[in-house]
Structure formats: C-alpha cells, structure tokens
mmCIF file of C-alpha atoms in Angstrom:
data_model
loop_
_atom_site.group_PDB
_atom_site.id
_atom_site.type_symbol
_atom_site.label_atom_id
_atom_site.label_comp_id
_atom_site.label_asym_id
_atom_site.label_seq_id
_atom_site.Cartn_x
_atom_site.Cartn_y
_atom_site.Cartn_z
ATOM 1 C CA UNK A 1 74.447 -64.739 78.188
ATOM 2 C CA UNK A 2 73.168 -63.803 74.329
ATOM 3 C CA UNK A 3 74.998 -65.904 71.843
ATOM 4 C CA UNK A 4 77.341 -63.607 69.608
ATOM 5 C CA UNK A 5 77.221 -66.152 66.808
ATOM 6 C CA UNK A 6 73.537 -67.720 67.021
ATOM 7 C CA UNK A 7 73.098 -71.149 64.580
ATOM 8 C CA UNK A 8 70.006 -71.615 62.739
ATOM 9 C CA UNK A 9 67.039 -71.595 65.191
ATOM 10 C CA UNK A 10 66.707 -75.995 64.700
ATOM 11 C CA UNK A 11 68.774 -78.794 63.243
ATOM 12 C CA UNK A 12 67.535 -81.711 62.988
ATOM 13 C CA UNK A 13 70.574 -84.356 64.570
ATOM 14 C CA UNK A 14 68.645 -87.877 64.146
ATOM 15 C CA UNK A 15 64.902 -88.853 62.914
ATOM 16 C CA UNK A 16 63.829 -93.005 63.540
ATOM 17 C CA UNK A 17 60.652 -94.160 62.818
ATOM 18 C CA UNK A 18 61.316 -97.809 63.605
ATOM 19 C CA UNK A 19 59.012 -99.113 65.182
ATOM 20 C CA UNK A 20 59.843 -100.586 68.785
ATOM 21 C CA UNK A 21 57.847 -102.659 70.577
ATOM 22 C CA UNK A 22 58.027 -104.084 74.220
ATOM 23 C CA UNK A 23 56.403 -106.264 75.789
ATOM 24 C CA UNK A 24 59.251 -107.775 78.442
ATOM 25 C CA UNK A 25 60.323 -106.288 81.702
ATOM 26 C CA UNK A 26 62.707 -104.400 80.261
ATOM 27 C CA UNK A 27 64.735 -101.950 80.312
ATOM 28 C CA UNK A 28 64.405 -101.689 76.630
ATOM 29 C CA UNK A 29 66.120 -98.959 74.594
ATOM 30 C CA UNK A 30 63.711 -97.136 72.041
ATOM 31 C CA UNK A 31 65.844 -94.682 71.029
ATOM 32 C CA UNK A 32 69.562 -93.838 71.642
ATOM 33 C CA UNK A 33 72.273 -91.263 69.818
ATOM 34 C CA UNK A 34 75.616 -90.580 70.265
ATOM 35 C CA UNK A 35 75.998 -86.139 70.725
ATOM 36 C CA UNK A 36 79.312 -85.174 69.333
ATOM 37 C CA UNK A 37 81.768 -83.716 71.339
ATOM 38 C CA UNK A 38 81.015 -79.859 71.085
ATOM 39 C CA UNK A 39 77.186 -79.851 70.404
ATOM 40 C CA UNK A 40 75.857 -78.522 73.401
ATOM 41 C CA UNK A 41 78.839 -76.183 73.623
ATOM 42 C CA UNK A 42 78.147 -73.673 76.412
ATOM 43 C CA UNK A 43 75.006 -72.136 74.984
ATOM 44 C CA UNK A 44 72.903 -74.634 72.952
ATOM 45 C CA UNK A 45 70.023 -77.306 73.679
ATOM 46 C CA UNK A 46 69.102 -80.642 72.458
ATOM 47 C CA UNK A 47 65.070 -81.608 71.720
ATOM 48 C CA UNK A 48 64.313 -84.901 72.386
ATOM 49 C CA UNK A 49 60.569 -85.834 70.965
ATOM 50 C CA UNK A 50 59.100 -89.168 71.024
ATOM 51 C CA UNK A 51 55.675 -90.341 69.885
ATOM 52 C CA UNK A 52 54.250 -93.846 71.112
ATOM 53 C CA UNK A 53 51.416 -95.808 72.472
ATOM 54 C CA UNK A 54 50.795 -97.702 75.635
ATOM 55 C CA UNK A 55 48.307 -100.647 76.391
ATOM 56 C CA UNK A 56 47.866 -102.608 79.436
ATOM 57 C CA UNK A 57 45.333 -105.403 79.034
ATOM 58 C CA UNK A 58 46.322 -107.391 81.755
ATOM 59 C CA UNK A 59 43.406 -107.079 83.878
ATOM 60 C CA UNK A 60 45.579 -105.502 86.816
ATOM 61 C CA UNK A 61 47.360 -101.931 86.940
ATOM 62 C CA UNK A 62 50.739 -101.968 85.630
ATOM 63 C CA UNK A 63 53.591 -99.325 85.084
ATOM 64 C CA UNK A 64 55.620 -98.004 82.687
ATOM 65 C CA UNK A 65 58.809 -95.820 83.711
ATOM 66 C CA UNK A 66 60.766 -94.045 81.108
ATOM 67 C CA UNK A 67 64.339 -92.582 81.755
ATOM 68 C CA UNK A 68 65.850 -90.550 79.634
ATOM 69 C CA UNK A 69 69.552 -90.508 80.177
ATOM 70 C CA UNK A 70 73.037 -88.239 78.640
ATOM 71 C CA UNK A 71 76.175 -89.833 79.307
ATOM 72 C CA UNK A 72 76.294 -91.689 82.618
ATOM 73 C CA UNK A 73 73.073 -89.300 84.073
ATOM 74 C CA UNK A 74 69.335 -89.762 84.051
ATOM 75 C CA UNK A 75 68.372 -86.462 83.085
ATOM 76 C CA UNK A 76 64.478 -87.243 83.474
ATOM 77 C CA UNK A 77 62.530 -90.118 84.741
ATOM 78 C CA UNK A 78 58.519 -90.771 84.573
ATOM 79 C CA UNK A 79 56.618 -93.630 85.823
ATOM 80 C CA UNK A 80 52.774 -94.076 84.994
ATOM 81 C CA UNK A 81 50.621 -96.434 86.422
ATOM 82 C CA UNK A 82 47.895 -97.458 84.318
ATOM 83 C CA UNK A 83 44.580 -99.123 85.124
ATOM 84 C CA UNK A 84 43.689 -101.965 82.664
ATOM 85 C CA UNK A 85 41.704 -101.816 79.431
ATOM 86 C CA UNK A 86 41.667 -103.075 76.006
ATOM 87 C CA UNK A 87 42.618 -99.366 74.366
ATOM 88 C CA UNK A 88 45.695 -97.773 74.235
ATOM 89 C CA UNK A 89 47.119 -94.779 75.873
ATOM 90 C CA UNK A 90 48.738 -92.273 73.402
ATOM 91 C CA UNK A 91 51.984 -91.302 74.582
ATOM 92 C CA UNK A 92 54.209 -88.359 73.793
ATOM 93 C CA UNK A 93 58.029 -87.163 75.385
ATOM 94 C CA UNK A 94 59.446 -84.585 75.264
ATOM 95 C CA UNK A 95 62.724 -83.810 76.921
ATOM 96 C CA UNK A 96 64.825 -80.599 76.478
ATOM 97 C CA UNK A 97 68.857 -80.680 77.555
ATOM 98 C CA UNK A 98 70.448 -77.380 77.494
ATOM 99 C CA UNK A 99 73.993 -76.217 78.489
ATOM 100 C CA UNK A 100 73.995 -74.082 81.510
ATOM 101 C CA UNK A 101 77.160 -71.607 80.775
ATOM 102 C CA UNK A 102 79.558 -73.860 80.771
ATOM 103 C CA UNK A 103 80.306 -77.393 79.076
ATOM 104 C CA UNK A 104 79.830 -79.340 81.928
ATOM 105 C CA UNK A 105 76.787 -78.096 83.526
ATOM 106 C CA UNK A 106 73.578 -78.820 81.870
ATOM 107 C CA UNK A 107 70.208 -78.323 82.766
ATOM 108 C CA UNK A 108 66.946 -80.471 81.496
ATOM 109 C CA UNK A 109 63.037 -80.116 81.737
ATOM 110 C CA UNK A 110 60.799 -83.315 80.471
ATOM 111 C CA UNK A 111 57.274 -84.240 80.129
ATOM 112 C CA UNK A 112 55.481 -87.307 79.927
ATOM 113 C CA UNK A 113 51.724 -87.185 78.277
ATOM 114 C CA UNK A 114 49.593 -89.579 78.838
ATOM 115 C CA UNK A 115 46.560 -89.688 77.218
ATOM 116 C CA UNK A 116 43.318 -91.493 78.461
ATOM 117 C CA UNK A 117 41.649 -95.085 77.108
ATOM 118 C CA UNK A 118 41.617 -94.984 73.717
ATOM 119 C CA UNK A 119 43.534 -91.441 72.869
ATOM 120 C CA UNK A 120 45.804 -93.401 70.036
ATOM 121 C CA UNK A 121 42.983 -93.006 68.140
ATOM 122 C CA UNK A 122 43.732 -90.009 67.175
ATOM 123 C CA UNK A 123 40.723 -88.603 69.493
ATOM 124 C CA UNK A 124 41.908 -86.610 72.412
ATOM 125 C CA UNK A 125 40.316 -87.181 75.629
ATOM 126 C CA UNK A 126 40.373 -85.130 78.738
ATOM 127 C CA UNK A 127 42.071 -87.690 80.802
ATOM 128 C CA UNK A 128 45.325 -86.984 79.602
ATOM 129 C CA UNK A 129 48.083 -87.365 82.423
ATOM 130 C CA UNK A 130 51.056 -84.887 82.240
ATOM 131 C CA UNK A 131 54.309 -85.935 84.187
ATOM 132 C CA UNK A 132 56.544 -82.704 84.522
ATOM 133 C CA UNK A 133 60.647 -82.549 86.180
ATOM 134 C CA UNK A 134 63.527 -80.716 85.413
ATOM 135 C CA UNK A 135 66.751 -81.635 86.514
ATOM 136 C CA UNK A 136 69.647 -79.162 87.591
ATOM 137 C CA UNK A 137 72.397 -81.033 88.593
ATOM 138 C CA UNK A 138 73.915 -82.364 85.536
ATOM 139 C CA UNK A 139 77.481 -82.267 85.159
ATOM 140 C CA UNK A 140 78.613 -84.320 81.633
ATOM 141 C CA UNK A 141 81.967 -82.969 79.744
ATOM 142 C CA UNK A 142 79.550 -82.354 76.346
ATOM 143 C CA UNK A 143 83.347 -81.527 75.015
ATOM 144 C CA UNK A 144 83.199 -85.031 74.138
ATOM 145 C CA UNK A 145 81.048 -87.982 72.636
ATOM 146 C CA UNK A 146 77.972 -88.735 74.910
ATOM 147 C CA UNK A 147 75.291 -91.189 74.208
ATOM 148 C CA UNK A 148 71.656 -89.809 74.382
ATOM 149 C CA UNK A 149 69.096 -92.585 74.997
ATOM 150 C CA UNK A 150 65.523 -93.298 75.871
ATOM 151 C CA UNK A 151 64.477 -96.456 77.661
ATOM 152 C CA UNK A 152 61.903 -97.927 79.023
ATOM 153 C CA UNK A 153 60.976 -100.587 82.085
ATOM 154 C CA UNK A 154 57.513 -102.266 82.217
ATOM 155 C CA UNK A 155 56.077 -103.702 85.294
ATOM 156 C CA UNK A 156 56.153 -107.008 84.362
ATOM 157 C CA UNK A 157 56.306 -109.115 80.743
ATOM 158 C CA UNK A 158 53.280 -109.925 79.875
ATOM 159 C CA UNK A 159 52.070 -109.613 75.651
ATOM 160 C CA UNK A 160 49.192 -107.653 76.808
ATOM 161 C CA UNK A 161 51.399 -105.085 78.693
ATOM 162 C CA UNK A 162 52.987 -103.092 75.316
ATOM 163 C CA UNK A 163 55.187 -99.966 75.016
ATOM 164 C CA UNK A 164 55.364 -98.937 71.382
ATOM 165 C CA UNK A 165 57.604 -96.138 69.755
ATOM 166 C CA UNK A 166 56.446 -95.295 66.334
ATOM 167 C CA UNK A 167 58.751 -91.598 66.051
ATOM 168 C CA UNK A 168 61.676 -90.103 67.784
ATOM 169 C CA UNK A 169 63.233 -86.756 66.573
ATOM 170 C CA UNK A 170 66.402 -85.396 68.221
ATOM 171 C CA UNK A 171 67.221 -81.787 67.449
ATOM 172 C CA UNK A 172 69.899 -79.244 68.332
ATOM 173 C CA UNK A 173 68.691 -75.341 68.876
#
C-alpha cells in the first residue's frame, strides 16, 4: 500500500546523549520514549539507533542481552557472550518498528553489532559479531501512547563487567 500523503522522509522524535553506565545485573533501562498515539499510524516506521561500548574484564565469559520492547512486547532481543579482556567491544543497535497495514499489527527487524577487542577505539576489526531477528507478531493499539524502551541485563554485577550508552536517536519515517 503507497502512502497518498507521504511525511518528510525522517523526523527526528527523541536524541539522548546521556551517558548510561551499568555495571549491576540489571535490567537497566538506557533509553526509553513514550510514541504518541497515532505515530505509527498504519503506514509509518520508527528507527531506533543506539551507540555504546561493552567491556568484560572479569577474567571469565559473561553476557550481555538487550531487549528492545513497544508497549507490553519485546520486539527484539540479543544476547552476546563475550570472552574476557581488558578492551572494549564497540556496540551499535539498531532496531526498526514499522506498522504492518493496520494500527495494531506491527512488524520489527533489529541488529546487534558487536565489534571485536578493542573496536571502541575507533579502529574496526574483523571480528565484529552481527546478531540479526525480526519479529512478526506484534499486535500494540499504536492509536494510543506506548512506551519505547531499550534495556539491558548483564550476567552478573561485577565493576569490570560494563554496558555503556553514549547516543540513542529515535526517528519516525
């Protein structure tokens, strides 16, 4: 279905570049917005984008898991294990929400990069881990107020297991 009345191509709902760090079990929120009644509509999306870093120093593998979550649904879920070492990971999400024809069916791809020891350097390494889903089954009313969040669960609380959000950018196409 073509949209008879498209909106401008990107629209930037929300920008935070606090800072969040974690370092406990968790689940921690790192980023969460409340979607006004309407937005999705029948036709548009919603961008999710978050940049962070990771670092396990513990000495044993450890995970993170992030779920991403609209209304009362996880709309996409990762979970890395990483091995241990004294560099961290550079992490990037990106999650995509779209209506599906009608205002309560949506429909939402995600991916997780994970980059290898020491990629928050600004280097990029081959290592990098990509952690792909997309979820077709989600049934929200987006007629009314939702709350869009991103959270994340370590595998234990340790202050050299770390989960840091530096950006997140939610946008409406």
């Amino acid at each position: 279905v073509l949209d008879p009345n498209p909106q401008p191509l990107e629209q930037v709902l929300a920008r935070d570049v606090t800072t969040t760090t974690q370092a406990a079990a968790g689940p921690t929120t790192h980023f969460t917005y409340s979607v006004e009644g309407g937005t999705l509509g029948t036709l548009s999306a919603l961008r999710l984008t978050i940049v962070a870093d990771f670092l396990n120093n513990t000495g044993v593998d450890r995970t993170f898991t992030i779920d991403v979550l609209y209304g009362a649904t996880t709309i996409f879920q990762a979970a890395q294990v990483n091995t241990a070492n004294a560099a961290r990971r550079a992490i990037r999400v990106d999650v995509i929400l779209g209506a599906n024809g009608a205002t309560n069916a949506q429909i939402a791809s995600g991916q997780v990069t994970v980059g290898g020891v020491n990629s928050a350097s600004g280097v990029a390494v081959v290592t990098a881990q990509d952690l792909t889903a997309v979820n077709n089954t989600i049934a929200e009313d987006s007629t009314t107020a939702k709350t869009l969040l991103m959270q994340v669960t370590l595998s234990a609380t340790d202050a050299n297991l770390v989960f840091r959000t530096f950006t997140a950018t939610l946008e409406v196409m």
